[in-house]
Short mmCIF file of C-alpha atoms in Angstrom, two decimals:
data_model
loop_
_atom_site.label_atom_id
_atom_site.label_comp_id
_atom_site.label_asym_id
_atom_site.label_seq_id
_atom_site.Cartn_x
_atom_site.Cartn_y
_atom_site.Cartn_z
CA MET L 1 91.36 72.49 83.59
CA LEU L 2 89.55 72.84 86.95
CA ILE L 3 88.25 76.19 86.60
CA LYS L 4 85.12 75.26 84.97
CA LYS L 5 82.63 78.26 84.59
CA PRO L 6 80.77 79.57 81.46
CA ALA L 7 81.88 82.22 79.70
CA LYS L 8 80.10 85.33 80.89
CA ILE L 9 81.36 87.78 78.24
CA PRO L 10 82.06 87.45 74.67
CA THR L 11 85.59 87.11 74.05
CA SER L 12 85.88 90.04 71.82
CA GLU L 13 84.90 91.91 74.63
CA LEU L 14 87.74 91.09 76.88
CA THR L 15 90.81 90.84 74.97
CA SER L 16 91.73 94.01 73.38
CA GLU L 17 93.33 94.12 69.69
CA THR L 18 96.63 95.61 71.37
CA ALA L 19 96.80 92.32 73.45
CA PHE L 20 96.30 90.39 70.34
CA ILE L 21 99.02 92.48 68.14
CA ASN L 22 101.32 92.25 71.25
CA ARG L 23 100.96 88.77 71.69
CA ARG L 24 103.66 87.63 69.09
CA SER L 25 106.65 89.17 70.81
CA PHE L 26 106.03 87.19 73.73
CA LEU L 27 105.14 83.91 72.09
CA LYS L 28 108.63 84.07 70.39
CA LYS L 29 110.51 84.73 73.24
CA GLN L 30 108.80 81.92 75.44
CA ALA L 31 108.46 79.84 72.55
CA ILE L 32 106.52 77.32 74.59
CA LEU L 33 102.78 78.05 73.82
CA GLY L 34 100.86 76.03 71.58
CA SER L 35 99.11 78.15 68.81
CA GLY L 36 95.67 77.41 69.81
CA LEU L 37 96.00 78.30 73.29
CA TRP L 38 95.54 81.85 73.07
CA GLY L 39 92.02 81.45 71.18
CA ALA L 40 88.76 81.09 72.91
CA GLY L 41 89.22 77.66 74.44
CA LEU L 42 91.48 78.69 77.09
CA LEU L 43 90.16 82.25 77.65
CA GLY L 44 86.76 80.62 78.51
CA SER L 45 88.32 78.74 81.34
CA ALA L 46 90.23 81.81 82.35
CA GLN L 47 87.15 83.94 82.89
CA ALA L 48 86.15 82.76 86.51
CA GLY L 49 85.45 85.58 88.93
CA LEU L 50 84.96 88.12 85.94
CA GLN L 51 81.87 90.31 86.31
CA PRO L 52 79.71 91.43 83.66
CA ASP L 53 80.57 95.12 83.99
CA ASP L 54 84.59 94.23 83.96
CA SER L 55 86.55 95.54 81.11
CA LEU L 56 90.36 95.44 80.77
CA THR L 57 92.26 98.12 82.51
CA PRO L 58 94.57 99.64 79.73
CA GLU L 59 98.21 98.33 79.44
CA ASN L 60 99.43 101.73 79.83
CA VAL L 61 97.53 102.23 83.28
CA VAL L 62 98.70 98.41 84.48
CA THR L 63 102.17 99.23 83.49
CA SER L 64 102.58 102.60 85.17
CA TYR L 65 100.64 102.54 88.23
CA ASN L 66 102.32 100.36 90.57
CA ASN L 67 103.06 99.55 94.51
CA PHE L 68 106.74 98.03 94.27
CA TYR L 69 108.18 99.84 97.26
CA GLU L 70 111.68 98.64 96.37
CA PHE L 71 111.69 101.37 93.80
CA GLY L 72 109.83 104.11 95.83
CA THR L 73 106.68 104.54 97.72
CA GLY L 74 104.78 106.71 94.76
CA LYS L 75 102.83 104.91 92.65
CA GLY L 76 104.82 106.40 89.54
CA ASP L 77 108.04 105.52 91.27
CA PRO L 78 108.29 101.92 89.70
CA VAL L 79 107.64 102.93 86.23
CA GLN L 80 110.67 105.61 86.59
CA TYR L 81 113.16 103.71 88.21
CA ALA L 82 112.58 100.02 87.77
CA HIS L 83 114.61 99.79 84.69
CA GLU L 84 117.65 100.14 86.92
CA MET L 85 117.03 96.55 87.99
CA ASN L 86 118.79 93.70 85.78
CA THR L 87 116.78 90.53 85.50
CA ASP L 88 119.44 88.71 83.20
CA PRO L 89 120.75 86.47 84.54
CA TRP L 90 117.95 85.70 87.27
CA THR L 91 118.48 82.77 89.72
CA VAL L 92 115.85 81.37 92.22
CA LYS L 93 116.75 79.91 95.15
CA VAL L 94 114.49 77.03 96.43
CA SER L 95 114.99 75.84 100.29
CA GLY L 96 113.32 74.02 102.93
CA GLU L 97 111.07 71.03 102.81
CA ALA L 98 111.54 69.68 99.53
CA ASN L 99 113.47 67.01 97.82
CA LYS L 100 114.90 69.45 95.14
CA THR L 101 116.37 72.48 96.55
CA GLY L 102 119.13 74.50 95.56
CA ARG L 103 120.09 77.25 93.09
CA TYR L 104 118.04 77.50 89.67
CA ALA L 105 118.24 79.48 86.39
CA PHE L 106 114.96 80.79 86.24
CA GLU L 107 114.65 80.08 82.32
CA ASP L 108 114.89 76.39 83.70
CA VAL L 109 112.14 76.60 86.38
CA VAL L 110 109.59 77.64 83.63
CA LYS L 111 110.84 75.84 80.73
CA GLY L 112 108.32 73.65 79.24
CA LEU L 113 105.45 75.03 81.42
CA ASP L 114 102.20 76.30 79.66
CA VAL L 115 101.70 79.68 79.71
CA GLU L 116 98.06 80.66 79.84
CA GLU L 117 96.18 84.18 79.60
CA ARG L 118 94.54 84.84 82.64
CA ILE L 119 92.34 87.62 83.00
CA TYR L 120 92.06 88.54 86.63
CA ARG L 121 90.27 91.18 88.60
CA PHE L 122 93.20 92.77 90.71
CA ARG L 123 92.25 94.65 93.96
CA CYS L 124 94.58 96.58 96.06
CA VAL L 125 94.16 96.73 99.99
CA GLU L 126 94.17 100.62 99.10
CA ALA L 127 90.65 100.29 97.70
CA TRP L 128 91.56 100.55 94.10
CA SER L 129 91.23 97.77 91.29
CA MET L 130 92.01 96.52 87.98
CA VAL L 131 91.26 93.88 85.40
CA VAL L 132 94.47 92.66 83.95
CA PRO L 133 95.33 89.91 81.46
CA TRP L 134 98.25 88.16 82.53
CA ASN L 135 99.86 85.25 80.94
CA GLY L 136 101.27 83.20 83.52
CA VAL L 137 101.95 79.28 84.40
CA ALA L 138 100.25 77.32 87.35
CA LEU L 139 101.83 78.27 90.44
CA ARG L 140 101.64 74.46 91.19
CA ASP L 141 103.34 73.40 88.25
CA ILE L 142 106.05 75.26 89.43
CA LEU L 143 106.06 74.20 92.91
CA ARG L 144 105.46 70.48 92.15
CA GLN L 145 109.01 70.53 90.27
CA PHE L 146 110.80 70.64 93.34
CA GLU L 147 108.74 67.85 95.05
CA PRO L 148 107.80 69.32 98.21
CA LYS L 149 107.68 66.87 101.33
CA THR L 150 104.79 66.00 103.14
CA SER L 151 105.69 68.23 106.23
CA ALA L 152 105.70 71.21 103.72
CA LYS L 153 102.55 73.09 104.68
CA PHE L 154 103.22 76.61 103.35
CA VAL L 155 105.31 78.35 100.79
CA GLU L 156 107.11 81.48 101.07
CA PHE L 157 108.68 84.03 98.52
CA LYS L 158 111.18 86.34 98.85
CA THR L 159 111.60 89.62 96.44
CA LEU L 160 115.33 90.58 95.12
CA VAL L 161 117.39 92.72 97.44
CA ARG L 162 119.79 94.80 95.51
CA PRO L 163 119.92 98.19 97.03
CA SER L 164 122.41 99.20 94.43
CA GLU L 165 119.60 98.62 91.73
CA MET L 166 116.46 99.34 93.93
CA ARG L 167 116.64 102.94 94.97
CA GLY L 168 113.39 102.24 97.44
CA GLN L 169 115.92 99.78 99.39
CA ARG L 170 118.42 102.53 99.98
CA ALA L 171 115.91 105.04 101.19
CA VAL L 172 115.87 106.44 104.57
CA PHE L 173 112.92 106.77 106.78
CA GLN L 174 111.73 103.38 105.11
CA SER L 175 110.51 100.62 107.51
CA ILE L 176 109.95 97.35 105.49
CA ASP L 177 112.73 94.87 106.66
CA TRP L 178 114.01 93.81 103.24
CA PRO L 179 113.55 91.25 101.45
CA TYR L 180 109.46 91.66 100.85
CA THR L 181 108.54 88.22 101.84
CA GLU L 182 104.92 86.74 101.47
CA GLY L 183 103.64 83.54 102.00
CA LEU L 184 100.65 80.78 101.14
CA ARG L 185 99.24 77.87 102.38
CA LEU L 186 100.26 75.04 100.10
CA ASP L 187 96.79 74.19 99.25
CA GLU L 188 96.13 77.83 98.30
CA ALA L 189 99.44 77.65 96.59
CA TYR L 190 98.07 74.50 94.48
CA HIS L 191 94.61 76.18 93.70
CA PRO L 192 94.28 76.19 89.87
CA LEU L 193 93.54 80.17 90.03
CA ALA L 194 96.97 80.72 91.83
CA ILE L 195 99.73 81.73 88.93
CA MET L 196 103.14 82.57 88.34
CA ALA L 197 102.71 85.52 85.87
CA LEU L 198 105.56 85.84 83.35
CA GLY L 199 103.73 88.36 81.30
CA VAL L 200 100.83 91.05 81.03
CA TYR L 201 99.09 91.96 78.02
CA GLY L 202 101.22 89.16 75.80
CA LYS L 203 104.33 90.81 76.54
CA ASP L 204 107.07 89.78 79.18
CA LEU L 205 106.39 91.61 82.42
CA PRO L 206 107.93 94.76 82.32
CA ASN L 207 110.48 95.58 85.59
CA GLN L 208 107.74 97.64 87.31
CA ASN L 209 105.41 94.84 87.46
CA GLY L 210 107.61 92.53 88.95
CA ALA L 211 109.94 90.89 86.21
CA PRO L 212 110.70 88.25 85.08
CA TRP L 213 108.08 86.62 87.09
CA ARG L 214 105.61 87.43 90.03
CA LEU L 215 102.96 85.79 92.03
CA MET L 216 99.06 86.36 91.03
CA VAL L 217 96.37 85.20 93.43
CA PRO L 218 93.21 86.94 92.31
CA TRP L 219 90.88 86.46 95.35
CA LYS L 220 94.06 88.01 97.70
CA TYR L 221 94.66 91.86 98.40
CA GLY L 222 97.84 92.75 95.72
CA PHE L 223 100.13 93.23 98.56
CA LYS L 224 99.97 89.14 98.53
CA SER L 225 101.22 88.82 95.09
CA VAL L 226 104.71 89.10 95.36
CA LYS L 227 107.24 90.59 92.56
CA SER L 228 110.60 89.81 91.17
CA ILE L 229 110.88 86.49 93.15
CA VAL L 230 114.32 85.02 93.73
CA GLY L 231 113.57 82.74 96.91
CA ILE L 232 110.92 79.99 97.21
CA HIS L 233 110.75 77.97 100.40
CA PHE L 234 108.81 75.30 101.73
CA THR L 235 107.95 75.34 105.46
CA SER L 236 105.92 73.68 108.00
CA LYS L 237 105.22 76.96 109.72
CA GLN L 238 103.40 79.48 108.46
CA PRO L 239 105.54 82.24 107.43
CA ARG L 240 105.43 85.86 108.15
CA ASN L 241 104.75 88.38 105.74
CA SER L 242 106.51 91.61 105.20
CA TRP L 243 103.12 93.86 105.50
CA ASN L 244 102.04 91.70 108.58
CA VAL L 245 105.27 91.99 110.35
CA LEU L 246 105.02 95.95 110.08
CA ALA L 247 101.65 96.23 110.98
CA PRO L 248 99.79 93.04 112.27
CA HIS L 249 96.58 94.79 112.78
CA GLU L 250 96.25 96.20 109.47
CA TYR L 251 97.43 93.18 107.30
CA GLY L 252 96.78 89.35 108.03
CA PHE L 253 98.60 86.40 106.69
CA TYR L 254 95.70 85.48 104.54
CA ALA L 255 94.57 89.05 103.10
CA ASN L 256 91.80 87.58 101.36
CA VAL L 257 89.81 90.54 99.63
CA ASN L 258 86.60 90.65 102.20
CA PRO L 259 84.11 93.68 102.17
CA ALA L 260 83.19 92.73 105.53
CA VAL L 261 86.37 93.28 107.26
CA SER L 262 87.16 96.78 107.42
CA HIS L 263 90.68 98.07 107.48
CA PRO L 264 91.71 100.94 109.84
CA ARG L 265 93.13 102.93 106.92
CA TRP L 266 90.72 101.97 104.11
CA SER L 267 86.65 100.68 104.14
CA GLN L 268 87.07 97.55 102.18
CA ALA L 269 83.40 97.77 101.36
CA SER L 270 83.97 99.53 97.91
CA GLU L 271 86.79 100.20 95.46
CA ARG L 272 87.97 102.26 92.78
CA ARG L 273 87.82 100.63 89.24
CA LEU L 274 91.12 102.41 87.62
CA PRO L 275 91.39 104.32 85.63
CA SER L 276 88.95 106.51 87.36
CA SER L 277 88.34 110.21 86.06
CA VAL L 278 88.05 113.54 87.39
CA PHE L 279 84.27 113.46 87.06
CA ASN L 280 83.72 109.80 88.21
CA PRO L 281 85.58 108.05 91.06
CA ASN L 282 84.43 104.71 89.13
CA ARG L 283 83.58 103.21 92.80
CA ARG L 284 81.70 100.04 93.11
CA PRO L 285 80.92 97.47 95.57
CA THR L 286 83.85 94.93 96.57
CA LEU L 287 83.14 91.34 96.36
CA PRO L 288 84.03 88.53 98.88
CA PHE L 289 87.48 86.84 97.64
CA ASN L 290 87.27 89.72 94.81
CA GLY L 291 84.54 87.62 92.79
CA TYR L 292 86.22 84.20 93.23
CA ALA L 293 84.30 83.04 96.11
CA GLU L 294 82.60 80.20 94.13
CA GLU L 295 86.03 78.73 93.45
CA VAL L 296 88.07 79.73 96.53
CA ALA L 297 85.86 79.79 99.63
CA GLY L 298 86.17 75.96 100.12
CA LEU L 299 89.68 76.55 101.27
CA TYR L 300 88.70 78.51 104.20
CA GLU L 301 85.75 76.80 105.36
CA GLY L 302 85.29 76.43 108.94
CA MET L 303 87.59 79.49 109.64
CA ASP L 304 86.64 83.07 111.23
CA LEU L 305 87.68 85.40 108.28
CA ALA L 306 87.09 88.30 110.54
CA LYS L 307 90.00 86.76 112.87
CA PHE L 308 92.28 85.45 109.97
CA TYR L 309 91.90 88.57 107.87
CA MET W 1 103.16 155.63 100.99
CA GLN W 2 106.35 153.87 100.03
CA THR W 3 105.21 151.33 102.76
CA HIS W 4 101.85 151.23 101.57
CA LEU W 5 103.39 150.22 97.99
CA THR W 6 105.64 147.33 99.61
CA VAL W 7 102.48 146.06 101.71
CA VAL W 8 100.54 145.94 98.13
CA LEU W 9 103.17 144.41 96.14
CA SER W 10 104.50 141.67 98.68
CA LYS W 11 100.48 140.90 99.21
CA THR W 12 100.14 140.59 95.58
CA ALA W 13 103.40 138.41 95.05
CA PHE W 14 102.29 136.26 98.12
CA PHE W 15 98.56 135.74 96.67
CA ALA W 16 100.36 135.02 93.20
CA ALA W 17 102.60 132.10 95.08
CA LEU W 18 99.83 130.88 97.19
CA SER W 19 97.67 130.51 94.45
CA THR W 20 100.14 128.74 92.14
CA PRO W 21 99.77 125.12 93.49
CA LEU W 22 95.79 125.43 92.86
CA ALA W 23 96.34 126.82 89.67
CA TRP W 24 98.37 124.07 88.63
CA LEU W 25 95.88 121.70 89.87
CA VAL W 26 93.15 123.07 87.71
CA TRP W 27 95.54 123.10 84.74
CA GLN W 28 96.18 119.43 85.41
CA ILE W 29 92.53 118.62 85.77
CA ALA W 30 92.13 120.63 82.36
CA ILE W 31 94.38 118.29 80.93
CA GLU W 32 92.73 115.38 82.19
CA ILE W 33 89.49 116.22 80.83
CA GLU W 34 90.88 116.35 77.58
CA ALA W 35 93.36 113.23 77.97
CA PRO W 36 92.31 111.17 80.77
CA THR W 37 95.32 109.84 82.84
CA THR W 38 97.98 111.67 81.13
CA ALA W 39 98.10 114.21 83.77
CA LEU W 40 97.17 113.06 87.37
CA GLY W 41 97.48 109.39 86.31
CA ALA W 42 94.93 106.32 86.78
CA ASP W 43 93.44 107.62 90.19
CA PRO W 44 93.22 111.35 89.61
CA GLY W 45 90.81 111.52 92.39
CA GLU W 46 93.42 110.25 94.81
CA ALA W 47 96.08 112.59 93.45
CA ILE W 48 93.90 115.53 93.85
CA VAL W 49 92.72 114.80 97.48
CA HIS W 50 96.60 114.19 98.43
CA PHE W 51 97.89 117.25 96.60
CA LEU W 52 95.13 119.34 98.38
CA GLY W 53 96.12 117.70 101.76
CA VAL W 54 99.90 118.19 101.04
CA TRP W 55 99.73 121.88 100.17
CA ALA W 56 97.23 122.74 103.10
CA LEU W 57 99.71 121.48 105.42
CA ARG W 58 102.70 123.08 103.79
CA PHE W 59 100.65 126.63 103.87
CA LEU W 60 99.79 125.89 107.49
CA LEU W 61 103.42 125.36 108.37
CA LEU W 62 104.00 128.48 106.37
CA ALA W 63 101.83 130.66 108.44
CA PHE W 64 103.10 129.25 111.43
CA ALA W 65 106.58 130.46 109.95
CA ILE W 66 105.87 133.85 109.60
CA SER W 67 106.12 135.30 113.10
CA PRO W 68 109.54 133.76 113.62
CA ILE W 69 110.62 135.11 110.21
CA GLN W 70 109.20 138.68 110.87
CA LYS W 71 111.16 138.55 114.07
CA LEU W 72 114.39 137.52 112.33
CA MET W 73 113.92 140.08 109.26
CA GLN W 74 112.69 142.92 111.40
CA GLN W 75 110.34 143.45 108.34
CA PRO W 76 106.74 144.40 109.59
CA VAL W 77 105.57 143.80 106.11
CA VAL W 78 106.17 139.60 106.40
CA GLY W 79 103.63 139.85 109.34
CA ARG W 80 100.76 140.97 107.19
CA LEU W 81 101.22 138.06 105.21
CA ARG W 82 100.23 135.69 107.90
CA ARG W 83 96.60 135.60 107.48
CA MET W 84 96.74 135.22 103.79
CA ALA W 85 98.81 132.10 104.41
CA GLY W 86 96.32 130.58 106.89
CA LEU W 87 93.35 131.30 105.10
CA TYR W 88 94.95 129.85 101.93
CA ALA W 89 95.91 126.68 104.21
CA PHE W 90 92.18 126.55 105.54
CA ALA W 91 90.86 126.84 101.94
CA TYR W 92 93.23 123.91 100.48
CA ALA W 93 92.04 122.10 103.72
CA LEU W 94 88.64 122.48 102.76
CA LEU W 95 88.84 121.72 99.26
CA HIS W 96 90.87 118.46 100.43
CA LEU W 97 88.00 117.62 102.53
CA ALA W 98 85.25 118.19 99.66
CA ALA W 99 87.45 116.43 97.08
CA TYR W 100 87.89 113.20 99.66
CA LEU W 101 84.22 113.54 100.24
CA PHE W 102 83.80 113.28 96.50
CA PHE W 103 85.76 110.91 95.08
CA PHE W 104 86.47 108.55 97.99
CA LEU W 105 82.96 108.32 99.73
CA GLU W 106 80.70 110.03 96.81
CA PHE W 107 79.03 112.01 99.34
CA GLU W 108 77.80 108.89 101.26
CA TRP W 109 77.51 110.44 104.80
CA GLU W 110 77.11 107.06 106.32
CA ALA W 111 80.54 106.21 104.78
CA LEU W 112 81.93 109.66 106.41
CA LEU W 113 80.40 108.70 109.76
CA GLU W 114 82.07 105.29 109.70
CA ASP W 115 85.47 106.71 108.51
CA PHE W 116 85.30 109.13 111.29
CA VAL W 117 84.43 106.54 113.98
CA LYS W 118 86.41 103.76 112.71
CA ARG W 119 89.44 105.44 110.93
CA THR W 120 91.54 107.29 113.40
CA PHE W 121 93.74 109.03 110.69
CA ILE W 122 90.17 110.70 109.42
CA THR W 123 89.15 111.74 112.79
CA VAL W 124 92.41 113.49 113.66
CA GLY W 125 92.20 114.90 110.01
CA LEU W 126 88.75 116.08 110.50
CA VAL W 127 89.78 117.44 114.25
CA ALA W 128 92.35 119.47 112.73
CA LEU W 129 90.21 121.06 110.37
CA ILE W 130 87.81 121.88 113.05
CA CYS W 131 90.64 123.41 115.03
CA LEU W 132 91.32 125.71 111.94
CA THR W 133 87.66 126.76 111.27
CA PRO W 134 87.58 129.62 114.35
CA LEU W 135 91.05 130.74 113.23
CA ALA W 136 89.60 131.49 109.68
CA VAL W 137 86.27 133.02 110.93
CA THR W 138 88.19 135.21 113.48
CA SER W 139 90.95 136.17 111.15
CA THR W 140 89.69 139.65 110.10
CA LEU W 141 90.43 142.79 111.95
CA GLY W 142 86.78 143.26 113.22
CA TRP W 143 87.32 139.96 115.31
CA GLN W 144 90.94 140.88 116.28
CA ARG W 145 89.53 144.08 117.95
CA ARG W 146 86.29 142.40 119.37
CA LEU W 147 88.55 139.51 120.66
CA ARG W 148 91.39 141.73 121.81
CA ARG W 149 93.69 139.66 123.91
CA ASN W 150 91.49 136.36 123.71
CA TRP W 151 92.32 136.98 119.98
CA LYS W 152 95.66 135.41 120.64
CA ARG W 153 94.51 132.65 123.00
CA VAL W 154 92.14 131.38 120.04
CA HIS W 155 94.63 131.44 117.84
CA LEU W 156 96.77 129.20 120.17
CA LEU W 157 94.75 126.41 118.30
CA VAL W 158 97.20 126.35 115.38
CA TYR W 159 99.35 124.32 117.52
CA PRO W 160 96.81 121.28 117.79
CA ALA W 161 95.70 122.09 114.35
CA ILE W 162 99.37 121.53 112.87
CA ALA W 163 100.08 118.56 115.33
CA PHE W 164 96.78 116.72 114.14
CA ALA W 165 97.42 117.11 110.39
CA LEU W 166 101.22 115.79 111.09
CA ILE W 167 99.54 112.82 112.74
CA HIS W 168 96.95 112.41 110.10
CA LEU W 169 99.78 112.29 107.72
CA TYR W 170 101.82 110.12 109.81
CA TRP W 171 99.06 107.67 110.35
CA LEU W 172 98.16 107.68 106.61
CA THR W 173 101.53 106.91 105.25
CA ARG W 174 102.11 103.20 104.84
CA ASP W 175 105.87 103.60 104.40
CA GLY W 176 108.29 106.11 103.34
CA PHE W 177 108.06 108.32 106.18
CA ALA W 178 110.73 111.09 105.34
CA GLU W 179 107.97 113.60 103.92
CA VAL W 180 106.08 113.57 107.60
CA VAL W 181 109.53 113.12 109.27
CA LEU W 182 110.53 116.63 107.34
CA TYR W 183 107.60 118.62 108.11
CA SER W 184 107.21 117.31 111.59
CA VAL W 185 111.05 118.55 112.32
CA PHE W 186 110.16 121.85 110.72
CA PHE W 187 107.13 122.30 113.04
CA LEU W 188 109.10 121.23 116.15
CA PHE W 189 111.98 123.80 115.31
CA LEU W 190 109.33 126.34 115.09
CA VAL W 191 107.73 125.69 118.09
CA GLY W 192 111.21 125.90 119.91
CA PHE W 193 112.01 128.91 118.06
CA ARG W 194 108.86 130.27 119.91
CA TRP W 195 109.73 129.00 123.08
CA VAL W 196 113.39 130.28 123.11
CA LYS W 197 112.35 133.97 121.78
CA ARG W 198 109.25 134.17 123.97
#
């Protein structure tokens, strides 16, 4: 493990009882976890970036307050309509600058890979945030299976397009050009903090959270972490990402959480930690790289982050 | 006497109708206090701000629709409801502003200044509210008498108020423009109707 950082918080405060109880169904289904992995050893390494006052966002909030425009633009739309999406079978198309390309069954891609719990701060560009216990696989372990060529500098991900099961894709007056597309520089994708999440709170990922797997890059705004992925494309050129296509002055390619770069819609200096309440908006200052500066700032050395936002 | 009763009854019914969204919101907030996140979701502040803003715009459009409706229905009583609709729209807009100041800014005035300068959708929202303020202040019969013909001129501010409110909504919408398109078409239809029937 490269993420070496002492635990700031006792494990008991981080993993809720439900997560411990619920882990069984997940473990059985994936059947790839060693028995000790869930324990304190790995949790310690998964705590990079967490702040002393971070506590887990309750599961019902994580799975009912989502941006997944394929199912509608309301935060409650995904939980209401995502069940219409069929995720079995799930095929992933791998293309571009790699030795192993073609169509793969999702199960084959993740088979044999270690699933770890990663408790990550999650910061949406809309100035709200959560702390989420994901169960995921290191992104680089996934990508390296396809043997990217040296010419590959970026990786692009695409979400499923299936209007018959995704009502947001049938909506009028919506302007995203499906499929929803996101990308990373390959060295970002290989960073040990970048994962592909297969589960949350010890269970398989619910559809509204991007089943069967989604990207999770904790130092970037949430829109980077593309859901329900069916396409992985290795390329030498920087891919265009959906929100950047739609509003280039608002959303960049990098999308690193940065309180110093304000946004035309939301001040990024602070965030509302969810759940908030009618008495308390639960505002707190936003941290550079969402609290992961120590781990990831090196990726952007010498870059003007105000320009490459 | 019959007419008077009609006016009283329509006003009471209208009052109840205009108060309903606010009553519903208060009820949802009461549920939230008892059982957090069950009524207004994980981010109740955002839900409250949005709800109040949308209803301010809807009631503003309703107030704007009343003169044409009155002309079509030939019912003078309808015209007496316009002020109430307008004042309610103003009240919802003020609550919308107050909710935004509390939930999004926690009354940090510097943050408001930054929003006003840097975020144009906030700027136009505040401009819309500023346009509405003299309309609310001069809504009384006393002001109507005092201003005479100028009263109508002052109240032409309703046009920019609605237009800025629509731009405010359009600019804050990330995607899914059906709602703002619907309101805008309705507004343009009403403007067209006035222009034709002038």
